[in-house]
């Protein structure tokens, strides 16, 4: 199988699994227990917190473990808007992940002022539309990198323009793909997920800058300094630690390799698949994502394309959700102002550190043949 759906999830690194195993077996203690077994589990959790914090430029007390990116994104909005009355307004980009968009909508329904920051036709937030939100009682949420088209947002510039506002960035797709440090970006909140960087599913983290009052969105236990109740998932946390360590220590090598293969993919697609349209910009994009459409996308069935690739052992995905047999243009494509044919049948290729040149070449050959066949079938 050729797996090019690494933005959905990645294969767990064997070293991650190896580090986790003792905590699923003999070291099964609850970190809140006083006995030796519990104390060893506590040490494992706190070591992980310390190392992850160090690798992202944070202090350990600023890292809260969560069940993943979705929970962390929800927690930021809910803590600022509902659990505490920290903000009057919440503003997010139009291409955020639904785990930001939905809680923001809820905040609007419950009486907060809500606004959307538009993006340009390439998928970059419009900086000229941001300055107006520089207010102490405003939460701004702009993702570091988009999961569909891979654009990297100018978070540092947003911070400079809005130094008074609270700033959150969803770094689920960027951590381990491009340099990321909370201290360099100057943000107040950041979201991470382990399974996007060869770690286990069901674990992630939320960075909350020291001094910001953060209210638990989940209650009933004093874990995570009273900010997230629930017994810590020790094995998952240890796996997350190893995944982040490897992703960041090998970052330069991984980044260069993936970008080379992504560029090769782009060049081969342009050469061998007539009418291909690229939605991922050449500059300021993640090294591992390439999102494409087709000039005649309204005459190609996007789902049929994905299924045909799957039948040939190639796993990719689209950005569009399919409901009741009609393929809907994704909210990201719509936000880019793309509702024409090229937004109808789309493919997101997402590479990993393990992707090979042979896989890229085979994928393009296979896709070229499938597209040609589909076009021929229409002319019969
Ligand atoms: C940008 C972004 N944010 C948040 C999430 C949710 O993360 P998790 O799967 O850990 O809940 C995803 C996962 O697809 C994502 O791509």
Tab-separated table of C-alpha atoms and ligand atoms in Angstrom:
chain	number	residue	atom	x	y	z
A	1	UNK	CA	0.000	0.000	0.000
A	2	UNK	CA	1.140	3.545	-0.747
A	3	UNK	CA	-0.015	5.721	2.130
A	4	UNK	CA	-0.275	9.408	1.265
A	5	UNK	CA	-2.865	10.427	3.852
A	6	UNK	CA	-0.502	11.456	6.622
A	7	UNK	CA	-2.427	14.624	7.435
A	8	UNK	CA	-5.290	12.377	8.535
A	9	UNK	CA	-3.012	10.241	10.654
A	10	UNK	CA	0.444	8.680	10.612
A	11	UNK	CA	1.858	5.240	11.267
A	12	UNK	CA	3.195	4.913	14.776
A	13	UNK	CA	6.981	4.898	15.014
A	14	UNK	CA	8.243	1.554	16.427
A	15	UNK	CA	10.396	3.457	18.969
A	16	UNK	CA	7.241	5.203	20.187
A	17	UNK	CA	5.505	1.886	20.706
A	18	UNK	CA	8.545	0.445	22.461
A	19	UNK	CA	8.631	3.371	24.915
A	20	UNK	CA	4.915	2.967	25.608
A	21	UNK	CA	4.833	-0.774	26.230
A	22	UNK	CA	6.105	-0.836	29.854
A	23	UNK	CA	3.351	1.638	30.799
A	24	UNK	CA	0.715	-0.625	29.272
A	25	UNK	CA	2.097	-3.612	31.140
A	26	UNK	CA	4.076	-3.739	34.386
A	27	UNK	CA	4.258	0.046	34.953
A	28	UNK	CA	0.508	0.448	35.045
A	29	UNK	CA	0.272	2.751	38.065
A	30	UNK	CA	-1.995	5.748	38.412
A	31	UNK	CA	0.165	8.899	38.627
A	32	UNK	CA	-2.027	10.159	41.474
A	33	UNK	CA	-1.292	7.119	43.672
A	34	UNK	CA	1.145	7.497	46.539
A	35	UNK	CA	2.811	4.077	46.268
A	36	UNK	CA	5.920	3.334	44.228
A	37	UNK	CA	4.035	2.210	41.139
A	38	UNK	CA	2.055	5.437	41.128
A	39	UNK	CA	5.126	7.536	41.779
A	40	UNK	CA	6.944	5.981	38.828
A	41	UNK	CA	3.991	6.770	36.580
A	42	UNK	CA	4.035	10.354	37.884
A	43	UNK	CA	7.745	10.625	37.057
A	44	UNK	CA	7.060	9.391	33.517
A	45	UNK	CA	4.293	11.959	32.989
A	46	UNK	CA	6.315	14.842	34.389
A	47	UNK	CA	9.424	13.872	32.394
A	48	UNK	CA	7.313	13.892	29.256
A	49	UNK	CA	5.817	17.261	30.130
A	50	UNK	CA	9.274	18.698	30.770
A	51	UNK	CA	10.776	17.426	27.532
A	52	UNK	CA	7.826	18.423	25.353
A	53	UNK	CA	7.764	21.873	26.967
A	54	UNK	CA	11.491	22.281	26.342
A	55	UNK	CA	11.127	21.235	22.692
A	56	UNK	CA	8.371	23.783	22.004
A	57	UNK	CA	9.965	26.631	23.948
A	58	UNK	CA	7.558	26.509	26.889
A	59	UNK	CA	7.712	25.989	30.651
A	60	UNK	CA	6.427	22.585	31.865
A	61	UNK	CA	3.627	24.230	33.851
A	62	UNK	CA	2.327	25.659	30.569
A	63	UNK	CA	1.629	22.220	29.047
A	64	UNK	CA	-1.728	20.512	29.665
A	65	UNK	CA	-2.190	17.005	28.279
A	66	UNK	CA	-5.499	16.466	26.475
A	67	UNK	CA	-7.042	13.678	24.431
A	68	UNK	CA	-5.847	15.356	21.229
A	69	UNK	CA	-6.194	18.397	19.030
A	70	UNK	CA	-9.988	18.501	19.031
A	71	UNK	CA	-10.215	18.670	22.809
A	72	UNK	CA	-7.433	21.248	23.057
A	73	UNK	CA	-9.072	23.504	20.450
A	74	UNK	CA	-12.447	23.205	22.176
A	75	UNK	CA	-10.846	23.889	25.537
A	76	UNK	CA	-9.271	27.183	24.449
A	77	UNK	CA	-12.510	28.637	23.155
A	78	UNK	CA	-14.625	27.234	25.976
A	79	UNK	CA	-12.249	28.294	28.715
A	80	UNK	CA	-11.968	31.855	27.423
A	81	UNK	CA	-15.642	32.287	26.549
A	82	UNK	CA	-17.696	30.144	28.897
A	83	UNK	CA	-15.757	28.839	31.881
A	84	UNK	CA	-14.216	32.216	32.538
A	85	UNK	CA	-15.377	35.523	31.247
A	86	UNK	CA	-12.005	36.404	29.822
A	87	UNK	CA	-13.178	37.692	26.456
A	88	UNK	CA	-16.142	39.455	24.873
A	89	UNK	CA	-15.226	38.531	21.343
A	90	UNK	CA	-13.763	35.552	19.498
A	91	UNK	CA	-12.349	35.845	16.010
A	92	UNK	CA	-11.017	33.021	13.861
A	93	UNK	CA	-9.908	32.472	10.283
A	94	UNK	CA	-12.383	31.040	7.815
A	95	UNK	CA	-10.210	27.961	7.225
A	96	UNK	CA	-9.847	26.724	10.815
A	97	UNK	CA	-10.434	23.089	11.685
A	98	UNK	CA	-14.059	22.356	12.687
A	99	UNK	CA	-12.862	21.823	16.281
A	100	UNK	CA	-12.276	25.581	16.379
A	101	UNK	CA	-15.124	26.673	14.090
A	102	UNK	CA	-17.916	24.840	15.965
A	103	UNK	CA	-17.086	26.092	19.500
A	104	UNK	CA	-16.721	29.606	18.068
A	105	UNK	CA	-20.204	29.282	16.552
A	106	UNK	CA	-21.478	28.135	19.944
A	107	UNK	CA	-19.836	31.149	21.575
A	108	UNK	CA	-21.763	33.322	19.121
A	109	UNK	CA	-25.048	31.603	19.948
A	110	UNK	CA	-24.350	32.168	23.643
A	111	UNK	CA	-23.887	35.880	23.210
A	112	UNK	CA	-20.220	36.508	22.412
A	113	UNK	CA	-19.285	38.729	19.537
A	114	UNK	CA	-17.981	36.488	16.767
A	115	UNK	CA	-16.133	37.400	13.575
A	116	UNK	CA	-14.296	35.602	10.783
A	117	UNK	CA	-10.951	36.610	9.327
A	118	UNK	CA	-11.009	36.094	5.551
A	119	UNK	CA	-8.208	34.444	3.584
A	120	UNK	CA	-6.895	35.405	0.150
A	121	UNK	CA	-7.212	33.195	-2.936
A	122	UNK	CA	-4.101	31.219	-1.915
A	123	UNK	CA	-5.354	30.571	1.607
A	124	UNK	CA	-3.365	33.121	3.637
A	125	UNK	CA	-5.198	35.176	6.248
A	126	UNK	CA	-5.708	38.773	5.223
A	127	UNK	CA	-3.470	40.732	7.577
A	128	UNK	CA	-5.270	43.967	6.685
A	129	UNK	CA	-8.423	42.461	8.207
A	130	UNK	CA	-6.767	41.555	11.488
A	131	UNK	CA	-5.580	44.793	13.011
A	132	UNK	CA	-9.102	45.854	13.965
A	133	UNK	CA	-9.255	42.964	16.451
A	134	UNK	CA	-6.365	44.130	18.584
A	135	UNK	CA	-8.281	44.281	21.805
A	136	UNK	CA	-7.527	42.913	25.276
A	137	UNK	CA	-10.905	41.194	25.501
A	138	UNK	CA	-10.646	39.427	22.148
A	139	UNK	CA	-9.496	35.866	21.462
A	140	UNK	CA	-7.976	35.405	17.995
A	141	UNK	CA	-7.553	31.861	16.667
A	142	UNK	CA	-5.508	31.334	13.508
A	143	UNK	CA	-4.051	27.939	12.699
A	144	UNK	CA	-0.300	27.680	12.158
A	145	UNK	CA	-0.753	25.499	9.087
A	146	UNK	CA	-3.869	24.375	7.273
A	147	UNK	CA	-4.686	20.676	7.194
A	148	UNK	CA	-6.228	20.728	3.729
A	149	UNK	CA	-4.007	22.890	1.545
A	150	UNK	CA	-0.942	23.240	3.787
A	151	UNK	CA	-0.658	27.035	3.878
A	152	UNK	CA	1.485	28.380	6.732
A	153	UNK	CA	-0.068	31.417	8.355
A	154	UNK	CA	1.993	34.458	9.401
A	155	UNK	CA	1.327	33.956	13.117
A	156	UNK	CA	4.295	36.105	14.159
A	157	UNK	CA	2.941	39.023	12.107
A	158	UNK	CA	-0.518	38.549	13.587
A	159	UNK	CA	1.041	38.724	17.049
A	160	UNK	CA	2.829	41.943	16.116
A	161	UNK	CA	-0.380	43.488	14.765
A	162	UNK	CA	-2.497	42.358	17.713
A	163	UNK	CA	-0.252	42.533	20.736
A	164	UNK	CA	-3.153	43.161	23.125
A	165	UNK	CA	-5.447	40.310	22.049
A	166	UNK	CA	-5.244	36.712	23.259
A	167	UNK	CA	-3.773	34.634	20.421
A	168	UNK	CA	-4.315	30.918	19.839
A	169	UNK	CA	-2.747	28.823	17.107
A	170	UNK	CA	-3.667	25.280	16.115
A	171	UNK	CA	-0.273	23.680	15.474
A	172	UNK	CA	-1.586	20.149	14.944
A	173	UNK	CA	-0.316	20.000	11.364
A	174	UNK	CA	2.824	22.075	11.775
A	175	UNK	CA	4.550	20.590	14.831
A	176	UNK	CA	7.339	18.365	13.552
A	177	UNK	CA	6.930	19.564	9.957
A	178	UNK	CA	8.305	23.097	10.253
A	179	UNK	CA	10.040	24.928	13.121
A	180	UNK	CA	7.606	25.728	15.899
A	181	UNK	CA	8.283	27.457	19.194
A	182	UNK	CA	5.716	29.216	21.326
A	183	UNK	CA	8.320	31.708	22.537
A	184	UNK	CA	9.284	32.700	18.984
A	185	UNK	CA	5.686	33.112	17.889
A	186	UNK	CA	4.657	34.922	21.062
A	187	UNK	CA	1.319	33.147	21.306
A	188	UNK	CA	-0.903	32.606	24.353
A	189	UNK	CA	-2.381	29.206	23.450
A	190	UNK	CA	-1.331	26.402	21.087
A	191	UNK	CA	-2.770	23.021	20.204
A	192	UNK	CA	-0.922	19.776	19.395
A	193	UNK	CA	-1.792	16.177	18.540
A	194	UNK	CA	0.483	13.130	18.735
A	195	UNK	CA	-1.001	10.995	15.984
A	196	UNK	CA	-0.044	13.475	13.262
A	197	UNK	CA	3.655	12.948	14.009
A	198	UNK	CA	3.938	9.175	14.322
A	199	UNK	CA	2.700	9.107	17.901
A	200	UNK	CA	-0.381	7.364	19.319
A	201	UNK	CA	-3.972	8.477	18.805
A	202	UNK	CA	-5.927	9.930	21.701
A	203	UNK	CA	-3.273	12.202	23.145
A	204	UNK	CA	-2.324	15.800	22.520
A	205	UNK	CA	-1.546	18.928	24.434
A	206	UNK	CA	-2.587	22.463	24.984
A	207	UNK	CA	-0.052	25.177	25.680
A	208	UNK	CA	-1.378	27.945	27.924
A	209	UNK	CA	0.998	30.830	28.566
A	210	UNK	CA	1.813	31.415	32.228
A	211	UNK	CA	-0.288	34.083	33.846
A	212	UNK	CA	-3.347	33.456	31.695
A	213	UNK	CA	-6.248	32.339	33.842
A	214	UNK	CA	-7.350	29.039	32.377
A	215	UNK	CA	-10.512	27.347	33.589
A	216	UNK	CA	-10.962	23.606	33.397
A	217	UNK	CA	-13.369	22.492	30.715
A	218	UNK	CA	-13.413	19.044	32.277
A	219	UNK	CA	-13.967	18.798	36.038
A	220	UNK	CA	-13.939	16.145	38.717
A	221	UNK	CA	-10.245	15.681	39.448
A	222	UNK	CA	-7.217	17.763	40.301
A	223	UNK	CA	-5.001	16.438	37.505
A	224	UNK	CA	-3.121	18.843	35.263
A	225	UNK	CA	-3.097	21.458	38.047
A	226	UNK	CA	-6.869	21.492	38.146
A	227	UNK	CA	-7.044	22.408	34.480
A	228	UNK	CA	-8.111	19.069	32.993
A	229	UNK	CA	-9.638	16.398	35.166
A	230	UNK	CA	-9.114	12.721	34.432
A	231	UNK	CA	-6.446	10.084	35.052
A	232	UNK	CA	-3.454	10.813	32.837
A	233	UNK	CA	-2.976	8.422	29.898
A	234	UNK	CA	0.577	7.554	30.943
A	235	UNK	CA	1.523	5.282	28.038
A	236	UNK	CA	0.092	7.684	25.463
A	237	UNK	CA	1.883	10.618	27.071
A	238	UNK	CA	5.214	8.732	26.972
A	239	UNK	CA	4.575	7.851	23.312
A	240	UNK	CA	3.769	11.487	22.558
A	241	UNK	CA	7.048	12.530	24.203
A	242	UNK	CA	9.131	10.199	22.022
A	243	UNK	CA	7.225	11.213	18.872
A	244	UNK	CA	7.813	14.931	19.516
A	245	UNK	CA	11.462	14.316	20.432
A	246	UNK	CA	12.119	12.438	17.192
A	247	UNK	CA	10.130	14.844	15.021
A	248	UNK	CA	11.963	17.865	16.355
A	249	UNK	CA	15.469	16.420	16.502
A	250	UNK	CA	15.092	15.075	12.946
A	251	UNK	CA	13.132	18.113	11.737
A	252	UNK	CA	15.628	19.516	9.243
A	253	UNK	CA	16.223	16.184	7.570
A	254	UNK	CA	12.525	15.246	7.474
A	255	UNK	CA	11.497	18.672	6.231
A	256	UNK	CA	14.047	18.694	3.402
A	257	UNK	CA	13.224	15.170	2.300
A	258	UNK	CA	9.458	15.650	2.305
A	259	UNK	CA	9.717	18.991	0.479
A	260	UNK	CA	11.867	17.387	-2.247
A	261	UNK	CA	9.332	14.625	-2.757
A	262	UNK	CA	6.415	17.072	-2.646
A	263	UNK	CA	8.146	19.147	-5.351
A	264	UNK	CA	8.731	16.034	-7.411
A	265	UNK	CA	5.048	15.143	-7.024
A	266	UNK	CA	4.058	18.614	-8.209
A	267	UNK	CA	6.393	18.455	-11.222
A	268	UNK	CA	5.291	14.953	-12.248
A	269	UNK	CA	1.597	15.788	-11.898
A	270	UNK	CA	2.038	18.924	-14.028
A	271	UNK	CA	3.813	16.832	-16.655
A	272	UNK	CA	1.644	13.732	-16.723
A	273	UNK	CA	-1.880	14.751	-15.706
A	274	UNK	CA	-3.372	17.256	-18.170
A	275	UNK	CA	-5.612	19.895	-16.619
A	276	UNK	CA	-4.273	19.520	-13.076
A	277	UNK	CA	-4.726	22.571	-10.846
A	278	UNK	CA	-2.640	23.137	-7.707
A	279	UNK	CA	-4.363	24.577	-4.652
A	280	UNK	CA	-1.264	24.468	-2.429
A	281	UNK	CA	0.897	27.546	-2.952
A	282	UNK	CA	4.562	27.104	-3.882
A	283	UNK	CA	5.812	29.315	-1.047
A	284	UNK	CA	4.873	29.284	2.648
A	285	UNK	CA	3.328	25.841	2.638
A	286	UNK	CA	4.012	22.707	4.681
A	287	UNK	CA	6.621	20.390	3.150
A	288	UNK	CA	4.271	17.400	3.165
A	289	UNK	CA	0.938	18.551	1.678
A	290	UNK	CA	-0.089	18.969	-1.954
A	291	UNK	CA	-3.746	19.649	-2.717
A	292	UNK	CA	-4.935	19.449	-6.306
A	293	UNK	CA	-8.034	19.781	-8.444
A	294	UNK	CA	-8.785	19.458	-12.150
A	295	UNK	CA	-9.876	22.017	-14.741
A	296	UNK	CA	-12.735	19.668	-15.648
A	297	UNK	CA	-13.433	18.754	-12.008
A	298	UNK	CA	-17.178	19.125	-12.506
A	299	UNK	CA	-17.054	16.207	-14.931
A	300	UNK	CA	-14.854	13.979	-12.775
A	301	UNK	CA	-16.311	12.262	-9.732
A	302	UNK	CA	-14.011	13.067	-6.812
A	303	UNK	CA	-15.055	10.105	-4.700
A	304	UNK	CA	-14.731	7.739	-7.643
A	305	UNK	CA	-11.190	9.029	-8.124
A	306	UNK	CA	-10.277	8.327	-4.492
A	307	UNK	CA	-11.865	4.893	-4.653
A	308	UNK	CA	-10.093	4.045	-7.912
A	309	UNK	CA	-6.781	5.014	-6.314
A	310	UNK	CA	-7.668	2.936	-3.262
A	311	UNK	CA	-8.367	-0.069	-5.489
A	312	UNK	CA	-4.807	0.316	-6.772
A	313	UNK	CA	-3.499	0.402	-3.197
A	314	UNK	CA	-3.006	4.165	-2.930
A	315	UNK	CA	-4.521	5.898	0.106
A	316	UNK	CA	-5.228	9.623	-0.280
A	317	UNK	CA	-8.116	11.830	0.704
A	318	UNK	CA	-10.017	14.870	-0.425
A	319	UNK	CA	-10.936	17.932	1.516
A	320	UNK	CA	-14.602	17.613	0.727
A	321	UNK	CA	-17.256	15.920	2.795
A	322	UNK	CA	-19.683	13.706	0.992
A	323	UNK	CA	-23.272	13.817	2.094
A	324	UNK	CA	-26.230	12.044	0.536
A	325	UNK	CA	-24.287	11.265	-2.608
A	326	UNK	CA	-23.438	14.862	-3.417
A	327	UNK	CA	-19.865	15.936	-3.051
A	328	UNK	CA	-19.758	19.234	-1.226
A	329	UNK	CA	-17.048	21.767	-1.780
A	330	UNK	CA	-15.090	22.025	1.483
A	331	UNK	CA	-15.249	25.121	3.671
A	332	UNK	CA	-11.570	25.712	2.903
A	333	UNK	CA	-12.118	25.718	-0.872
A	334	UNK	CA	-15.116	28.004	-0.410
A	335	UNK	CA	-13.081	30.382	1.757
A	336	UNK	CA	-10.476	30.569	-1.014
A	337	UNK	CA	-13.269	31.634	-3.358
A	338	UNK	CA	-12.990	28.397	-5.302
A	339	UNK	CA	-16.364	26.985	-6.152
A	340	UNK	CA	-15.741	26.248	-9.821
A	341	UNK	CA	-14.907	22.885	-11.394
A	342	UNK	CA	-11.408	22.728	-9.868
A	343	UNK	CA	-12.884	22.627	-6.360
A	344	UNK	CA	-15.289	19.762	-7.116
A	345	UNK	CA	-12.964	16.802	-7.558
A	346	UNK	CA	-9.968	17.314	-5.305
A	347	UNK	CA	-7.159	15.209	-3.895
A	348	UNK	CA	-4.957	15.939	-0.910
A	349	UNK	CA	-1.657	14.102	-0.981
A	350	UNK	CA	0.062	14.192	2.384
A	351	UNK	CA	3.533	12.729	2.719
A	352	UNK	CA	5.479	11.520	5.726
A	353	UNK	CA	9.115	10.992	6.660
A	354	UNK	CA	8.722	7.450	5.290
A	355	UNK	CA	7.406	8.352	1.820
A	356	UNK	CA	9.706	7.259	-1.013
A	357	UNK	CA	10.416	8.521	-4.526
A	358	UNK	CA	9.156	5.225	-5.977
A	359	UNK	CA	5.838	5.754	-4.213
A	360	UNK	CA	5.518	9.254	-5.643
A	361	UNK	CA	6.287	8.075	-9.170
A	362	UNK	CA	3.906	5.130	-8.939
A	363	UNK	CA	1.132	7.360	-7.589
A	364	UNK	CA	1.399	9.809	-10.478
A	365	UNK	CA	1.463	7.019	-13.081
A	366	UNK	CA	-1.620	5.435	-11.528
A	367	UNK	CA	-3.524	8.709	-11.188
A	368	UNK	CA	-2.706	9.719	-14.766
A	369	UNK	CA	-4.133	6.411	-16.032
A	370	UNK	CA	-7.280	6.676	-13.871
A	371	UNK	CA	-8.010	10.258	-14.946
A	372	UNK	CA	-7.473	9.399	-18.600
A	373	UNK	CA	-9.814	6.432	-18.323
A	374	UNK	CA	-12.507	8.513	-16.616
A	375	UNK	CA	-12.266	11.171	-19.299
A	376	UNK	CA	-12.447	8.572	-22.077
A	377	UNK	CA	-15.481	6.919	-20.479
A	378	UNK	CA	-17.298	10.250	-20.648
A	379	UNK	CA	-16.733	10.502	-24.355
A	380	UNK	CA	-18.208	7.113	-25.184
B	1	LIG	C1	-5.562	21.332	11.992
B	1	LIG	C2	-6.162	20.277	12.855
B	1	LIG	N1	-6.617	20.605	14.072
B	1	LIG	C3	-7.150	19.701	14.895
B	1	LIG	C4	-7.265	18.379	14.522
B	1	LIG	C5	-7.873	17.395	15.479
B	1	LIG	O1	-6.879	16.647	16.114
B	1	LIG	P1	-7.235	15.244	16.832
B	1	LIG	O2	-7.413	14.247	15.729
B	1	LIG	O3	-6.044	14.948	17.679
B	1	LIG	O4	-8.450	15.452	17.635
B	1	LIG	C6	-6.825	17.991	13.253
B	1	LIG	C7	-6.983	16.583	12.815
B	1	LIG	O5	-7.377	16.293	11.726
B	1	LIG	C8	-6.251	18.957	12.403
B	1	LIG	O6	-5.799	18.640	11.199
